[in-house]
CSV table of C-alpha atoms in Angstrom, one decimal:
chain,number,residue,atom,x,y,z
A,1,MET,CA,10.0,-0.2,-4.8
A,2,GLY,CA,13.1,-3.9,-3.0
A,3,LEU,CA,14.4,-7.3,-2.0
A,4,GLY,CA,16.1,-7.3,1.4
A,5,SER,CA,17.7,-10.5,1.2
A,6,ARG,CA,21.0,-9.1,1.5
A,7,TRP,CA,22.2,-12.5,2.8
A,8,MET,CA,21.9,-13.9,-0.9
A,9,LYS,CA,24.8,-14.6,-2.6
A,10,HIS,CA,25.5,-11.7,-5.0
A,11,HIS,CA,27.1,-13.8,-7.8
A,12,SER,CA,23.8,-16.1,-8.0
A,13,LEU,CA,22.0,-15.5,-10.9
A,14,SER,CA,18.5,-15.9,-9.2
A,15,ALA,CA,19.4,-13.3,-6.7
A,16,VAL,CA,20.8,-10.8,-9.3
A,17,VAL,CA,17.4,-11.0,-11.4
A,18,SER,CA,15.4,-10.8,-8.3
A,19,ILE,CA,17.0,-7.6,-7.2
A,20,MET,CA,16.8,-6.3,-10.9
A,21,ILE,CA,13.0,-6.5,-10.7
A,22,SER,CA,12.7,-5.0,-7.3
A,23,MET,CA,14.9,-2.1,-8.3
A,24,SER,CA,12.2,-1.2,-10.7
A,25,MET,CA,9.8,-0.4,-7.7
A,26,ALA,CA,10.3,2.8,-6.0
A,27,GLY,CA,10.5,1.7,-2.3
A,28,VAL,CA,7.1,0.7,-1.1
A,29,ALA,CA,6.5,-1.6,2.0
A,30,THR,CA,4.3,-4.5,1.8
A,31,THR,CA,2.1,-5.3,4.4
A,32,HIS,CA,1.0,-7.5,7.2
A,33,ILE,CA,-2.7,-8.1,7.4
A,34,PRO,CA,-4.1,-9.5,10.4
A,35,GLN,CA,-5.7,-12.8,10.4
A,36,THR,CA,-9.1,-11.4,10.8
A,37,LEU,CA,-8.9,-9.6,7.7
A,38,PRO,CA,-7.9,-10.9,4.1
A,39,PRO,CA,-5.2,-11.2,2.8
A,40,VAL,CA,-3.5,-12.8,5.9
A,41,GLY,CA,0.3,-12.6,6.4
A,42,ILE,CA,2.7,-15.6,6.6
A,43,GLU,CA,2.9,-17.4,9.7
A,44,SER,CA,4.9,-21.0,10.0
A,45,GLU,CA,5.4,-22.1,13.8
A,46,SER,CA,7.3,-25.2,12.3
A,47,ALA,CA,9.8,-23.2,10.7
A,48,GLY,CA,10.1,-20.9,13.4
A,49,LEU,CA,9.6,-18.1,10.9
A,50,VAL,CA,7.2,-15.0,10.7
A,51,ALA,CA,7.3,-13.3,7.2
A,52,SER,CA,8.0,-9.5,7.9
A,53,PRO,CA,5.3,-7.2,6.8
A,54,ASP,CA,7.5,-4.4,6.7
A,55,THR,CA,9.1,-5.6,3.5
A,56,ARG,CA,9.6,-3.3,0.5
A,57,PHE,CA,8.7,-3.6,-3.1
A,58,GLY,CA,10.2,-2.9,-5.8
A,59,GLU,CA,12.0,0.3,-7.9
A,60,THR,CA,9.3,-3.6,-3.9
A,61,ALA,CA,7.6,-7.2,-1.7
A,62,LEU,CA,7.1,-11.0,-1.0
A,63,VAL,CA,8.6,-14.0,0.7
A,64,THR,CA,11.5,-15.3,-1.1
A,65,ILE,CA,11.4,-18.9,-2.3
A,66,VAL,CA,15.1,-19.0,-3.0
A,67,SER,CA,14.8,-22.7,-3.7
A,68,ALA,CA,12.9,-21.8,-6.7
A,69,ALA,CA,15.5,-19.4,-8.4
A,70,LEU,CA,13.4,-18.2,-11.3
A,71,LEU,CA,10.6,-17.4,-9.1
A,72,LEU,CA,12.7,-15.2,-7.2
A,73,THR,CA,12.3,-12.9,-10.1
A,74,VAL,CA,8.7,-12.3,-9.1
A,75,ILE,CA,8.8,-13.0,-5.5
A,76,GLY,CA,11.5,-10.7,-4.8
A,77,PHE,CA,9.4,-7.9,-5.0
A,78,SER,CA,8.1,-7.9,-1.3
A,79,CYS,CA,10.9,-9.9,0.8
A,80,THR,CA,12.8,-7.0,2.1
A,81,GLN,CA,12.6,-7.9,5.7
A,82,TRP,CA,12.4,-11.0,7.5
A,83,SER,CA,11.7,-10.5,11.2
A,84,GLY,CA,12.7,-13.5,13.4
A,85,ARG,CA,14.6,-15.5,10.7
A,86,SER,CA,17.0,-17.9,12.0
A,87,ASP,CA,20.5,-18.0,10.9
A,88,THR,CA,20.3,-21.7,9.9
A,89,LEU,CA,17.2,-20.7,7.4
A,90,LYS,CA,19.4,-17.8,6.1
A,91,GLN,CA,22.2,-20.1,5.4
A,92,GLY,CA,20.0,-22.7,3.6
A,93,LEU,CA,18.0,-20.2,1.8
A,94,SER,CA,21.5,-18.6,0.5
A,95,MET,CA,22.9,-22.0,-0.6
A,96,SER,CA,19.6,-22.9,-2.5
A,97,SER,CA,19.9,-19.6,-4.1
A,98,GLU,CA,23.1,-20.2,-5.5
A,99,VAL,CA,22.7,-23.8,-6.5
A,100,CYS,CA,19.5,-23.1,-8.3
A,101,GLY,CA,20.8,-20.0,-9.9
A,102,GLN,CA,23.4,-22.3,-11.5
A,103,SER,CA,21.0,-25.0,-12.5
A,104,LEU,CA,18.2,-22.7,-13.9
A,105,ALA,CA,20.4,-20.3,-15.9
A,106,SER,CA,20.5,-22.3,-18.8
A,107,GLN,CA,16.7,-22.5,-19.0
A,108,MET,CA,16.4,-18.8,-18.3
A,109,ALA,CA,18.5,-17.7,-20.9
A,110,PRO,CA,16.5,-18.7,-24.1
A,111,THR,CA,13.3,-16.8,-22.5
A,112,LEU,CA,15.0,-13.9,-21.4
A,113,GLN,CA,17.2,-13.3,-24.6
A,114,LYS,CA,13.7,-13.5,-26.7
A,115,LYS,CA,12.4,-10.7,-24.4
A,116,THR,CA,15.5,-8.5,-25.1
A,117,LYS,CA,15.0,-8.5,-28.9
A,118,ARG,CA,12.9,-5.3,-28.4
A,119,GLN,CA,14.6,-2.2,-30.3
A,120,VAL,CA,14.4,1.3,-28.6
A,121,PRO,CA,12.5,3.3,-31.1
A,122,GLU,CA,14.8,5.2,-33.6
A,123,GLY,CA,15.5,8.9,-32.8
A,124,ARG,CA,16.5,10.8,-29.5
A,125,ASN,CA,16.7,8.5,-26.6
A,126,ASP,CA,16.1,11.1,-24.3
A,127,VAL,CA,12.8,12.1,-25.6
A,128,PRO,CA,9.6,10.2,-24.5
A,129,SER,CA,7.5,9.4,-27.6
A,130,TRP,CA,4.5,10.9,-26.4
A,131,LEU,CA,6.5,14.3,-26.0
A,132,ALA,CA,8.0,14.3,-29.6
A,133,CYS,CA,5.9,17.5,-30.7
A,134,CYS,CA,6.7,19.6,-27.8
A,135,TRP,CA,10.1,18.6,-26.2
A,136,ARG,CA,12.5,21.1,-25.1
A,137,PRO,CA,15.8,20.1,-24.1
A,138,PRO,CA,16.2,20.1,-20.2
A,139,LYS,CA,19.0,21.9,-18.2
A,140,HIS,CA,20.0,21.4,-14.7
A,141,HIS,CA,17.5,24.0,-13.7
A,142,VAL,CA,14.9,23.7,-16.3
A,143,GLU,CA,14.2,27.3,-18.0
A,144,LYS,CA,10.7,28.4,-17.6
A,145,SER,CA,8.7,28.8,-20.9
A,146,THR,CA,5.5,30.5,-21.9
A,147,ASP,CA,4.3,27.7,-24.1
A,148,PHE,CA,2.8,25.9,-21.0
A,149,LYS,CA,-0.7,27.3,-20.4
A,150,PRO,CA,-2.4,25.1,-18.0
A,151,SER,CA,-6.2,25.2,-17.1
A,152,PRO,CA,-7.3,26.8,-14.1
A,153,ALA,CA,-7.1,23.4,-12.6
A,154,GLY,CA,-3.4,22.7,-13.5
A,155,VAL,CA,-4.2,20.0,-16.2
A,156,TRP,CA,-1.5,19.5,-18.7
A,157,MET,CA,-2.7,20.2,-22.4
A,158,PRO,CA,-1.2,18.0,-25.1
A,159,GLY,CA,1.2,20.2,-27.3
A,160,SER,CA,2.3,22.4,-24.3
A,161,GLN,CA,5.8,22.3,-22.2
A,162,ILE,CA,6.3,19.6,-19.9
A,163,PRO,CA,4.9,20.9,-16.5
A,164,TRP,CA,6.8,19.3,-14.0
A,165,LEU,CA,9.8,20.4,-15.7
A,166,ASN,CA,8.6,23.7,-16.0
A,167,GLY,CA,9.1,25.3,-12.6
A,168,GLU,CA,8.2,24.2,-9.1
A,169,LYS,CA,4.3,24.4,-9.2
A,170,TYR,CA,3.5,20.9,-10.8
A,171,ILE,CA,4.6,17.2,-10.2
A,172,HIS,CA,4.9,14.2,-12.5
A,173,PRO,CA,1.3,12.7,-13.2
A,174,LYS,CA,2.5,9.4,-11.8
A,175,TYR,CA,1.8,10.9,-8.2
A,176,CYS,CA,-1.4,12.5,-9.4
A,177,GLY,CA,-3.4,9.5,-10.6
A,178,LEU,CA,-5.7,9.3,-7.5
A,179,ARG,CA,-7.2,12.7,-8.3
A,180,LEU,CA,-8.9,11.1,-11.0
A,181,GLN,CA,-12.3,9.7,-9.6
A,182,GLU,CA,-13.4,8.0,-12.6
A,183,PRO,CA,-11.3,6.8,-15.7
A,184,SER,CA,-10.8,9.7,-17.8
A,185,GLU,CA,-9.0,10.5,-21.3
A,186,ARG,CA,-7.3,13.5,-19.7
A,187,LEU,CA,-4.6,14.0,-17.4
A,188,PRO,CA,-5.7,15.0,-13.5
A,189,SER,CA,-4.5,18.2,-12.0
A,190,LEU,CA,-0.7,18.2,-11.6
A,191,ASP,CA,-0.7,20.7,-8.8
A,192,ARG,CA,1.9,19.9,-6.1
A,193,PHE,CA,0.7,18.6,-3.2
A,194,PRO,CA,-0.1,21.2,0.0
A,195,PHE,CA,3.2,22.4,1.8
A,196,LEU,CA,2.4,20.2,5.0
A,197,SER,CA,4.7,18.5,7.3
A,198,PHE,CA,4.4,14.8,8.0
A,199,GLU,CA,2.7,15.9,11.6
A,200,ASP,CA,0.5,18.2,9.8
A,201,SER,CA,-0.8,15.8,7.0
A,202,ALA,CA,-1.2,12.8,9.1
A,203,ALA,CA,-4.5,11.0,9.9
A,204,PRO,CA,-6.5,12.7,12.5
A,205,ASP,CA,-6.9,10.7,15.9
A,206,ALA,CA,-10.8,10.7,15.1
A,207,TRP,CA,-10.1,8.2,12.4
A,208,GLU,CA,-8.8,5.4,14.6
A,209,PRO,CA,-12.4,3.5,15.0
A,210,LEU,CA,-12.1,3.5,11.0
A,211,LEU,CA,-8.9,1.4,10.9
A,212,ARG,CA,-9.4,-2.0,9.4
A,213,CYS,CA,-7.8,-3.8,12.3
A,214,SER,CA,-8.6,-6.1,15.2
A,215,ASP,CA,-9.4,-4.8,18.7
A,216,SER,CA,-5.9,-6.3,20.0
A,217,GLU,CA,-4.2,-4.1,17.3
A,218,ARG,CA,-6.0,-1.1,18.3
A,219,ASP,CA,-5.0,-1.5,21.7
A,220,GLY,CA,-1.4,-2.0,20.6
A,221,CYS,CA,-1.5,1.2,18.9
A,222,ARG,CA,-2.4,3.0,22.0
A,223,GLU,CA,0.0,1.4,24.1
A,224,LEU,CA,2.7,2.1,21.4
A,225,ARG,CA,1.6,5.8,21.3
A,226,ALA,CA,2.2,6.0,25.1
A,227,ARG,CA,5.6,4.6,25.0
A,228,LEU,CA,6.7,7.3,22.2
A,229,THR,CA,5.6,10.4,24.2
A,230,ASP,CA,9.4,11.5,24.2
A,231,ILE,CA,10.1,10.6,20.4
A,232,PRO,CA,9.5,13.3,18.0
A,233,GLY,CA,7.3,12.2,15.1
A,234,SER,CA,3.6,11.8,14.2
A,235,LYS,CA,1.8,9.5,16.4
A,236,ASP,CA,-1.3,9.3,14.3
A,237,PRO,CA,-3.4,6.2,14.1
A,238,VAL,CA,-2.1,5.1,10.7
A,239,THR,CA,1.6,5.6,11.7
A,240,MET,CA,1.1,3.3,14.8
A,241,LEU,CA,-0.7,0.7,13.0
A,242,ARG,CA,2.0,0.6,10.3
A,243,PHE,CA,4.8,0.2,12.9
A,244,LEU,CA,3.1,-2.3,15.2
A,245,ARG,CA,2.3,-4.5,12.0
A,246,ALA,CA,6.0,-4.2,10.8
A,247,ARG,CA,6.8,-5.9,13.9
A,248,GLN,CA,3.8,-8.5,14.2
A,249,GLY,CA,2.2,-6.6,17.2
A,250,ARG,CA,5.3,-6.6,19.3
A,251,VAL,CA,5.0,-3.3,20.9
A,252,ASP,CA,8.7,-3.1,22.3
A,253,ALA,CA,10.0,-4.0,18.9
A,254,ALA,CA,7.7,-1.5,17.0
A,255,ALA,CA,8.8,1.4,19.7
A,256,ASP,CA,12.5,0.6,18.7
A,257,MET,CA,11.7,0.6,15.2
A,258,TYR,CA,9.7,4.0,15.2
A,259,ALA,CA,12.5,5.6,17.4
A,260,SER,CA,15.1,4.7,14.9
A,261,ALA,CA,13.2,5.5,11.8
A,262,MET,CA,12.0,9.0,13.1
A,263,HIS,CA,15.7,9.9,14.3
A,264,TRP,CA,16.9,9.0,10.8
A,265,ARG,CA,14.2,10.9,9.0
A,266,ALA,CA,14.7,13.9,11.1
A,267,ALA,CA,18.5,13.7,10.6
A,268,LYS,CA,18.4,13.7,7.0
A,269,GLY,CA,15.8,16.1,6.6
A,270,TRP,CA,14.8,15.0,3.1
A,271,GLU,CA,11.2,13.9,3.8
A,272,ARG,CA,10.5,17.3,5.4
A,273,GLY,CA,12.5,19.3,3.0
A,274,PHE,CA,10.2,17.5,0.0
A,275,ARG,CA,7.0,17.9,1.9
A,276,LEU,CA,7.5,21.8,2.5
A,277,ASN,CA,9.4,22.5,-0.8
A,278,THR,CA,12.5,23.6,1.1
A,279,MET,CA,14.6,21.4,-0.9
A,280,ASP,CA,15.3,21.8,-4.6
A,281,ASP,CA,13.9,18.9,-6.3
A,282,THR,CA,14.7,19.7,-9.9
A,283,LEU,CA,16.9,16.9,-10.5
A,284,HIS,CA,14.4,14.5,-9.0
A,285,ARG,CA,11.5,15.8,-11.2
A,286,GLN,CA,13.7,15.4,-14.2
A,287,MET,CA,14.5,11.8,-13.0
A,288,ASP,CA,10.7,11.1,-12.6
A,289,GLU,CA,10.3,10.4,-16.0
A,290,TYR,CA,13.0,7.6,-15.9
A,291,LEU,CA,13.1,6.1,-12.3
A,292,PRO,CA,10.9,4.4,-11.3
A,293,SER,CA,8.3,3.6,-13.7
A,294,ILE,CA,5.4,3.6,-11.5
A,295,ALA,CA,2.1,5.4,-10.9
A,296,LEU,CA,-1.0,5.6,-8.8
A,297,MET,CA,-4.2,5.1,-10.5
A,298,GLY,CA,-7.7,3.7,-9.8
A,299,ARG,CA,-9.1,1.8,-7.1
A,300,ASP,CA,-9.5,-2.2,-6.3
A,301,HIS,CA,-12.6,-3.4,-5.3
A,302,ASP,CA,-12.1,-2.6,-1.3
A,303,GLY,CA,-11.7,1.1,-2.6
A,304,ASP,CA,-7.9,1.4,-2.0
A,305,PRO,CA,-5.7,2.7,-4.4
A,306,VAL,CA,-3.7,0.7,-7.2
A,307,TYR,CA,-0.3,1.0,-7.7
A,308,TRP,CA,1.2,0.3,-11.1
A,309,ASN,CA,4.6,-0.7,-12.1
A,310,ARG,CA,6.2,-1.4,-15.4
A,311,LEU,CA,9.6,-2.9,-15.5
A,312,CYS,CA,11.3,-1.2,-18.1
A,313,PRO,CA,14.3,-2.2,-20.2
A,314,HIS,CA,16.9,0.3,-18.9
A,315,THR,CA,16.0,0.3,-15.3
A,316,MET,CA,19.2,-1.4,-14.2
A,317,ASP,CA,21.2,0.8,-16.5
A,318,TYR,CA,19.8,3.7,-14.5
A,319,PHE,CA,20.9,2.4,-11.2
A,320,ALA,CA,24.2,1.9,-12.4
A,321,LYS,CA,24.8,5.3,-14.0
A,322,VAL,CA,23.3,7.3,-11.3
A,323,PRO,CA,25.4,8.4,-8.1
A,324,SER,CA,24.5,6.4,-5.0
A,325,ALA,CA,23.9,9.7,-2.9
A,326,PHE,CA,21.3,10.8,-5.2
A,327,LEU,CA,19.6,7.5,-5.5
A,328,ALA,CA,19.1,7.4,-1.6
A,329,GLU,CA,17.8,11.0,-1.7
A,330,HIS,CA,15.3,9.8,-4.6
A,331,GLU,CA,14.0,7.0,-2.9
A,332,VAL,CA,12.8,9.3,-0.1
A,333,TYR,CA,11.6,11.7,-2.8
A,334,VAL,CA,9.3,9.1,-4.2
A,335,ILE,CA,7.9,7.5,-1.2
A,336,THR,CA,7.3,10.9,0.0
A,337,ARG,CA,5.2,11.8,-2.9
A,338,LEU,CA,3.4,8.3,-2.7
A,339,LEU,CA,2.5,9.1,0.9
A,340,GLN,CA,1.3,12.5,0.0
A,341,ALA,CA,-0.8,11.2,-2.4
A,342,LEU,CA,-2.3,8.7,0.0
A,343,GLU,CA,-3.0,11.3,2.6
A,344,GLU,CA,-4.5,13.7,0.1
A,345,GLN,CA,-7.0,11.0,-0.9
A,346,GLY,CA,-7.6,10.1,2.8
A,347,ARG,CA,-8.4,13.7,3.5
A,348,LYS,CA,-11.1,13.7,0.4
A,349,GLU,CA,-12.7,10.4,1.7
A,350,GLY,CA,-12.5,11.3,5.4
A,351,ARG,CA,-10.8,8.0,6.2
A,352,PRO,CA,-7.6,6.5,6.5
A,353,VAL,CA,-5.9,5.4,3.2
A,354,MET,CA,-3.2,3.1,4.3
A,355,TYR,CA,-2.7,0.2,1.6
A,356,MET,CA,-2.2,-0.2,-2.0
A,357,THR,CA,-2.9,-3.1,-4.2
A,358,ALA,CA,0.4,-3.1,-6.4
A,359,VAL,CA,0.2,-4.5,-10.2
A,360,VAL,CA,3.7,-5.4,-11.7
A,361,ASP,CA,4.1,-5.9,-15.4
A,362,LEU,CA,7.2,-8.1,-16.3
A,363,SER,CA,6.7,-8.4,-19.9
A,364,ALA,CA,10.0,-6.5,-20.4
A,365,LEU,CA,12.0,-8.9,-18.4
A,366,GLY,CA,15.4,-9.4,-20.0
A,367,LEU,CA,19.2,-10.5,-19.4
A,368,LYS,CA,19.9,-6.8,-19.8
A,369,HIS,CA,18.5,-6.6,-16.1
A,370,ILE,CA,21.4,-8.4,-14.8
A,371,ASN,CA,23.7,-5.4,-14.1
A,372,ARG,CA,26.2,-6.1,-11.1
A,373,LYS,CA,27.2,-2.7,-11.0
A,374,ALA,CA,23.7,-1.6,-9.9
A,375,LEU,CA,23.8,-4.0,-7.0
A,376,PRO,CA,25.6,-1.8,-4.3
A,377,LYS,CA,23.5,1.2,-5.3
A,378,TRP,CA,20.3,-0.8,-4.8
A,379,SER,CA,21.2,-2.3,-1.6
A,380,ILE,CA,21.4,1.5,-0.3
A,381,THR,CA,18.0,2.4,-1.1
A,382,ALA,CA,16.7,-1.1,0.0
A,383,ARG,CA,18.1,-0.3,3.5
A,384,ILE,CA,16.4,3.0,3.7
A,385,LEU,CA,13.2,1.8,2.8
A,386,GLU,CA,13.3,-1.4,5.1
A,387,ASP,CA,13.9,0.4,8.2
A,388,ASN,CA,12.0,3.8,7.8
A,389,PHE,CA,8.7,3.3,5.9
A,390,PRO,CA,6.8,0.1,6.4
A,391,GLU,CA,3.6,-1.2,5.5
A,392,MET,CA,1.9,0.3,2.5
A,393,VAL,CA,1.1,-2.5,-0.1
A,394,LYS,CA,-1.4,-5.4,0.7
A,395,ARG,CA,-1.4,-7.2,-2.2
A,396,VAL,CA,1.1,-7.9,-5.2
A,397,ILE,CA,-0.2,-8.9,-8.5
A,398,VAL,CA,2.4,-9.6,-11.1
A,399,VAL,CA,1.2,-9.9,-14.8
A,400,ARG,CA,2.7,-10.9,-18.0
A,401,ALA,CA,5.1,-12.9,-16.3
A,402,PRO,CA,7.5,-15.5,-18.3
A,403,PRO,CA,5.8,-18.9,-18.7
A,404,LEU,CA,8.3,-20.6,-16.5
A,405,VAL,CA,7.8,-18.0,-13.8
A,406,SER,CA,4.0,-19.0,-13.6
A,407,THR,CA,4.8,-22.6,-13.6
A,408,VAL,CA,7.1,-22.5,-10.8
A,409,TRP,CA,4.9,-20.3,-8.8
A,410,ARG,CA,1.9,-22.9,-9.3
A,411,VAL,CA,4.3,-25.7,-7.7
A,412,VAL,CA,5.8,-23.5,-5.0
A,413,SER,CA,2.7,-21.8,-3.9
A,414,LYS,CA,1.4,-24.9,-2.5
A,415,VAL,CA,3.5,-24.5,0.5
A,416,PHE,CA,1.6,-21.3,1.5
A,417,ASP,CA,-1.7,-21.3,3.2
A,418,GLU,CA,-4.8,-20.0,1.4
A,419,GLY,CA,-4.6,-16.6,2.7
A,420,THR,CA,-0.9,-16.3,1.5
A,421,ARG,CA,-1.7,-17.4,-1.8
A,422,ASN,CA,-4.7,-14.8,-2.0
A,423,LYS,CA,-2.1,-12.2,-1.2
A,424,PHE,CA,0.1,-12.8,-4.2
A,425,GLN,CA,-0.9,-13.4,-7.7
A,426,ILE,CA,1.0,-14.3,-10.7
A,427,ALA,CA,-0.2,-14.4,-14.2
A,428,ASP,CA,1.1,-15.1,-17.5
A,429,GLN,CA,-0.1,-13.1,-20.7
A,430,SER,CA,-3.3,-15.5,-21.0
A,431,GLN,CA,-4.3,-14.9,-17.6
A,432,CYS,CA,-3.5,-11.2,-17.1
A,433,LEU,CA,-7.0,-9.5,-17.4
A,434,GLU,CA,-8.7,-12.6,-15.5
A,435,THR,CA,-6.4,-12.1,-12.5
A,436,LEU,CA,-6.7,-8.4,-12.6
A,437,GLU,CA,-10.4,-8.3,-12.4
A,438,GLN,CA,-10.3,-10.5,-9.4
A,439,PHE,CA,-9.4,-7.3,-7.7
A,440,ILE,CA,-9.8,-4.3,-10.0
A,441,ASN,CA,-12.6,-3.3,-12.0
A,442,LYS,CA,-11.8,-3.5,-15.8
A,443,ARG,CA,-12.6,0.1,-16.4
A,444,TRP,CA,-9.5,1.1,-14.3
A,445,ILE,CA,-7.3,-1.4,-16.0
A,446,PRO,CA,-5.2,-0.1,-18.9
A,447,GLU,CA,-6.1,-1.3,-22.3
A,448,ALA,CA,-2.7,-2.7,-22.7
A,449,LEU,CA,-3.5,-5.1,-19.9
A,450,GLY,CA,-6.9,-6.2,-21.3
A,451,GLY,CA,-8.9,-3.5,-19.6
A,452,THR,CA,-10.9,-0.3,-20.9
A,453,ASN,CA,-8.9,2.2,-19.5
A,454,HIS,CA,-6.8,4.9,-21.9
A,455,LEU,CA,-5.4,8.2,-21.4
A,456,GLU,CA,-4.5,10.7,-23.9
A,457,GLY,CA,-5.0,8.0,-26.5
A,458,ASN,CA,-2.4,5.8,-25.1
A,459,PRO,CA,-3.3,2.0,-24.4
A,460,TYR,CA,-1.2,2.0,-21.4
A,461,CYS,CA,-2.3,5.3,-20.0
A,462,GLU,CA,1.1,7.3,-20.5
A,463,PRO,CA,2.2,9.8,-19.4
A,464,LEU,CA,0.5,8.9,-16.2
A,465,ILE,CA,2.0,5.5,-16.0
A,466,PRO,CA,5.4,6.3,-17.6
A,467,GLY,CA,6.6,4.0,-20.4
A,468,PRO,CA,9.9,2.5,-21.4
A,469,LYS,CA,12.8,5.4,-22.0
A,470,GLY,CA,16.1,5.1,-23.6
A,471,PRO,CA,19.3,5.6,-21.9
A,472,LEU,CA,19.4,8.5,-19.4
A,473,PRO,CA,20.5,11.7,-21.3
A,474,THR,CA,24.1,12.7,-20.8
A,475,ARG,CA,23.4,16.3,-19.5
A,476,LEU,CA,21.3,14.8,-16.8
A,477,VAL,CA,23.9,12.3,-15.8
A,478,GLU,CA,26.7,15.2,-15.6
A,479,ALA,CA,24.2,17.4,-13.7
A,480,LEU,CA,23.7,14.7,-11.0
A,481,TYR,CA,27.5,14.1,-10.7
A,482,LYS,CA,28.2,17.6,-10.5
A,483,VAL,CA,25.7,17.8,-7.5
A,484,TYR,CA,26.3,14.5,-5.9
A,485,PRO,CA,29.9,13.9,-6.9
A,486,GLU,CA,31.5,10.4,-6.0
């Protein structure tokens, strides 16, 4: 999950909507794939611009075409960092964003208003629909219950208590989807990841030959590691390649970025605390059901994990109501869990699991997502991921996009090279399944998106992929401000 174009005018409608969508992502960085491997990155000598691969998703992660304001609502997922951008370009894009935002506002309104007619189901807003039979009101520290009786593998059973709110042994299903080696109607094990530090869980040096990179990149990683001997932090092959690609192969710049990121991560101590379970993550586990609506499940045709994201109606409201300090910590919590999932899968397969294909569902996009109160809080989380957790997503597939978005993309995409167009896919409802099947087997695609995958009888594989929720429970908001006062 982020759109890092902080230079955009905050009052621009296009910027606001773009940022809204990226907030639905959970802070995942998009990648730069070398020219020898599809998909390729974006490079324009004539413009003097190299689109930074260490951009971030979410809530996200793509080169922002500000001159097409509505398209920003989709492309904003991946543009959080633009290395080497010129002041002239930034000023031009900023002005274009403002003009386009004003000119397209009237065109956007009817489409978005139509999307906002969905009503929240009647009943308690703080109770997920799939948990109506077993919900117990949460407290700040959730009371343990004898109702939850997991199988030996830690699998949640329907009709039982919510395991990830029932003590510290379990985590939300959205982080556990890669444990399903094949599509299943039942949830996987919800046991926590092993309590290992980043250094202990990182890819071993023996995996370096298995990295999908060029010989020059491999040499660059070795040079980068040699320059960082005095800097604390893991120097494993995957981490070195991520930071090298985040700076387009420039070893000096990658070394500076790594040193700054490792210093920040060590000073905060959040990542280590969540990995070793030395930090109380009770409130974060409660927030998992609401923010962000993401999940790992299945593999693409390359064997890499698929990251699913559903833009939910209340995403911006959640950002507006939650303390900034908590959001920053929660961002690190989410990205840590995602990294742990990739690392766990790598250990099972005996290879580096470095990248993900991201699928973003925009069917719920509406005017309610434009919330200026959430902007400053979003910018805090965007900055964290931009600087400290680069290079995780290789491809973005946006599905069920409003028709106007798809139309604008077909026009604007012509300015990109073929490799870049292949990296970003945007499809409306009629093209959803066809587009997804280009990269993902139908058996992993949820039935709600045209595939054959369902879980616990749910066509969108809930609760593994969290569904839309109502407003945040009052007791949860109060607990957050008690621990994170502003």
